[in-house]
């Protein structure tokens, strides 16, 4: 009986830590979802906010980056003006930053980060809490934006 209880506790604990680990770097899943928004052969500009860049987005995830055919332009430059960022086709931003782009972009998907544990009287007794961390935004008008970014 004790082995069964220990085994259950061990499996439950591992599940909690696995869930917490998975949600610690929301930039990875956000970056993956970003690449589903446009085909690689389409000219696309991507702005990656500071939080996303620090939490899972990396150059290894750039799926549309061929050596001689750079149709996707990824930018991680900090402190760009809001007006400049509005010209990008796709954005990965924190929720508070995303508010600045409601008129020019739409939220496509929201990604969550681990925010602690939540206890319950009913099974499952322990759950992971999550909060919104990164928004994927897509421009409402795509065509003219690529030329504006590339000419800067």
Tab-separated table of C-alpha atoms in Angstrom:
chain	number	residue	atom	x	y	z
A	1	UNK	CA	0.000	0.000	0.000
A	2	UNK	CA	2.812	2.438	0.899
A	3	UNK	CA	4.532	1.805	-2.434
A	4	UNK	CA	1.355	2.652	-4.273
A	5	UNK	CA	0.953	5.890	-2.302
A	6	UNK	CA	4.597	6.844	-2.869
A	7	UNK	CA	4.287	6.036	-6.553
A	8	UNK	CA	1.172	8.177	-6.859
A	9	UNK	CA	2.850	11.072	-5.052
A	10	UNK	CA	5.958	10.733	-7.232
A	11	UNK	CA	3.992	10.669	-10.488
A	12	UNK	CA	1.849	13.614	-9.363
A	13	UNK	CA	4.919	15.614	-8.375
A	14	UNK	CA	6.636	14.893	-11.676
A	15	UNK	CA	3.496	15.941	-13.570
A	16	UNK	CA	3.376	19.246	-11.702
A	17	UNK	CA	7.035	20.001	-12.361
A	18	UNK	CA	6.704	18.989	-16.007
A	19	UNK	CA	3.762	21.358	-16.430
A	20	UNK	CA	5.647	24.174	-14.687
A	21	UNK	CA	8.763	23.585	-16.827
A	22	UNK	CA	6.768	23.536	-20.049
A	23	UNK	CA	5.105	26.844	-19.220
A	24	UNK	CA	8.334	28.581	-18.107
A	25	UNK	CA	9.344	29.462	-21.674
A	26	UNK	CA	6.231	30.560	-23.584
A	27	UNK	CA	8.296	32.171	-26.340
A	28	UNK	CA	9.073	28.797	-27.914
A	29	UNK	CA	5.452	27.766	-28.579
A	30	UNK	CA	4.641	31.369	-29.554
A	31	UNK	CA	7.466	31.405	-32.109
A	32	UNK	CA	6.310	28.076	-33.489
A	33	UNK	CA	2.723	29.367	-33.869
A	34	UNK	CA	4.007	32.557	-35.496
A	35	UNK	CA	5.381	30.542	-38.426
A	36	UNK	CA	1.908	29.155	-39.129
A	37	UNK	CA	0.594	32.663	-39.919
A	38	UNK	CA	2.207	33.070	-43.356
A	39	UNK	CA	4.018	30.824	-45.855
A	40	UNK	CA	7.814	31.046	-46.020
A	41	UNK	CA	7.713	32.244	-49.641
A	42	UNK	CA	5.687	35.342	-48.634
A	43	UNK	CA	7.553	38.526	-47.669
A	44	UNK	CA	6.965	38.873	-43.927
A	45	UNK	CA	8.340	41.133	-41.206
A	46	UNK	CA	8.427	39.887	-37.613
A	47	UNK	CA	8.994	41.954	-34.482
A	48	UNK	CA	10.044	40.015	-31.374
A	49	UNK	CA	9.558	41.852	-28.088
A	50	UNK	CA	12.072	41.716	-25.264
A	51	UNK	CA	10.112	39.296	-23.044
A	52	UNK	CA	9.574	36.820	-25.893
A	53	UNK	CA	13.261	37.017	-26.829
A	54	UNK	CA	14.256	36.186	-23.245
A	55	UNK	CA	11.752	33.366	-22.802
A	56	UNK	CA	12.081	30.819	-25.562
A	57	UNK	CA	12.453	32.623	-28.911
A	58	UNK	CA	15.814	31.874	-30.510
A	59	UNK	CA	17.464	31.947	-33.921
A	60	UNK	CA	17.183	28.147	-34.024
A	61	UNK	CA	13.419	28.526	-34.330
A	62	UNK	CA	13.552	30.679	-37.458
A	63	UNK	CA	11.908	28.353	-39.953
A	64	UNK	CA	11.754	30.790	-42.858
A	65	UNK	CA	15.367	31.904	-42.976
A	66	UNK	CA	17.206	30.527	-45.988
A	67	UNK	CA	20.734	31.803	-46.691
A	68	UNK	CA	19.986	33.369	-50.062
A	69	UNK	CA	16.235	33.870	-49.859
A	70	UNK	CA	15.447	36.138	-46.925
A	71	UNK	CA	11.732	36.734	-47.385
A	72	UNK	CA	11.146	36.744	-43.636
A	73	UNK	CA	12.811	39.537	-41.713
A	74	UNK	CA	13.124	38.929	-37.939
A	75	UNK	CA	13.833	41.971	-35.726
A	76	UNK	CA	14.589	41.888	-31.989
A	77	UNK	CA	15.794	45.477	-31.641
A	78	UNK	CA	14.741	46.988	-28.317
A	79	UNK	CA	13.225	50.448	-27.827
A	80	UNK	CA	11.791	50.875	-31.322
A	81	UNK	CA	9.073	53.499	-31.617
A	82	UNK	CA	5.466	52.290	-31.535
A	83	UNK	CA	4.942	53.764	-35.015
A	84	UNK	CA	7.818	51.687	-36.404
A	85	UNK	CA	6.591	48.467	-34.786
A	86	UNK	CA	3.114	49.036	-36.263
A	87	UNK	CA	4.641	48.433	-39.703
A	88	UNK	CA	5.564	44.817	-38.936
A	89	UNK	CA	3.333	41.990	-40.160
A	90	UNK	CA	3.678	39.782	-37.059
A	91	UNK	CA	4.418	40.726	-33.444
A	92	UNK	CA	5.309	38.738	-30.319
A	93	UNK	CA	4.676	41.051	-27.365
A	94	UNK	CA	3.705	41.155	-23.706
A	95	UNK	CA	-0.014	41.835	-23.085
A	96	UNK	CA	0.595	45.400	-21.838
A	97	UNK	CA	2.639	46.238	-24.965
A	98	UNK	CA	0.085	44.626	-27.279
A	99	UNK	CA	-2.495	47.249	-26.273
A	100	UNK	CA	-0.581	49.812	-28.357
A	101	UNK	CA	-1.386	47.911	-31.551
A	102	UNK	CA	-5.132	47.197	-31.258
A	103	UNK	CA	-5.981	49.425	-34.219
A	104	UNK	CA	-3.384	47.963	-36.595
A	105	UNK	CA	-3.105	44.310	-35.474
A	106	UNK	CA	-5.358	41.576	-34.157
A	107	UNK	CA	-4.473	39.092	-31.416
A	108	UNK	CA	-4.166	35.668	-33.019
A	109	UNK	CA	-3.151	33.655	-29.969
A	110	UNK	CA	-2.190	34.087	-26.303
A	111	UNK	CA	0.568	32.128	-24.567
A	112	UNK	CA	0.811	31.516	-20.838
A	113	UNK	CA	3.613	31.284	-18.290
A	114	UNK	CA	3.791	29.337	-15.026
A	115	UNK	CA	2.490	31.482	-12.143
A	116	UNK	CA	2.578	29.166	-9.126
A	117	UNK	CA	0.516	26.365	-7.616
A	118	UNK	CA	-3.182	26.297	-6.792
A	119	UNK	CA	-4.543	23.952	-4.125
A	120	UNK	CA	-8.011	22.446	-4.147
A	121	UNK	CA	-10.148	20.362	-1.779
A	122	UNK	CA	-11.229	18.204	-4.707
A	123	UNK	CA	-9.079	16.089	-7.049
A	124	UNK	CA	-6.773	17.018	-8.562
A	125	UNK	CA	-5.636	18.608	-5.330
A	126	UNK	CA	-2.754	20.605	-6.774
A	127	UNK	CA	-2.816	22.452	-10.083
A	128	UNK	CA	-0.422	24.836	-11.800
A	129	UNK	CA	-1.545	28.431	-12.180
A	130	UNK	CA	-0.768	30.222	-15.431
A	131	UNK	CA	-0.975	33.831	-16.572
A	132	UNK	CA	-0.918	35.424	-20.011
A	133	UNK	CA	2.648	36.266	-21.000
A	134	UNK	CA	2.964	36.666	-24.779
A	135	UNK	CA	0.490	37.708	-27.450
A	136	UNK	CA	0.919	36.822	-31.106
A	137	UNK	CA	-0.460	39.674	-33.198
A	138	UNK	CA	-1.030	39.770	-36.941
A	139	UNK	CA	-1.339	42.914	-39.026
A	140	UNK	CA	-4.809	43.766	-40.299
A	141	UNK	CA	-3.283	44.920	-43.604
A	142	UNK	CA	-0.371	42.891	-44.903
A	143	UNK	CA	0.746	44.018	-48.365
A	144	UNK	CA	2.217	47.511	-47.903
A	145	UNK	CA	3.998	46.856	-44.587
A	146	UNK	CA	6.830	44.748	-45.993
A	147	UNK	CA	8.064	47.564	-48.252
A	148	UNK	CA	8.043	50.050	-45.373
A	149	UNK	CA	10.223	47.867	-43.115
A	150	UNK	CA	12.683	46.822	-45.824
A	151	UNK	CA	13.244	50.434	-46.940
A	152	UNK	CA	14.260	51.637	-43.444
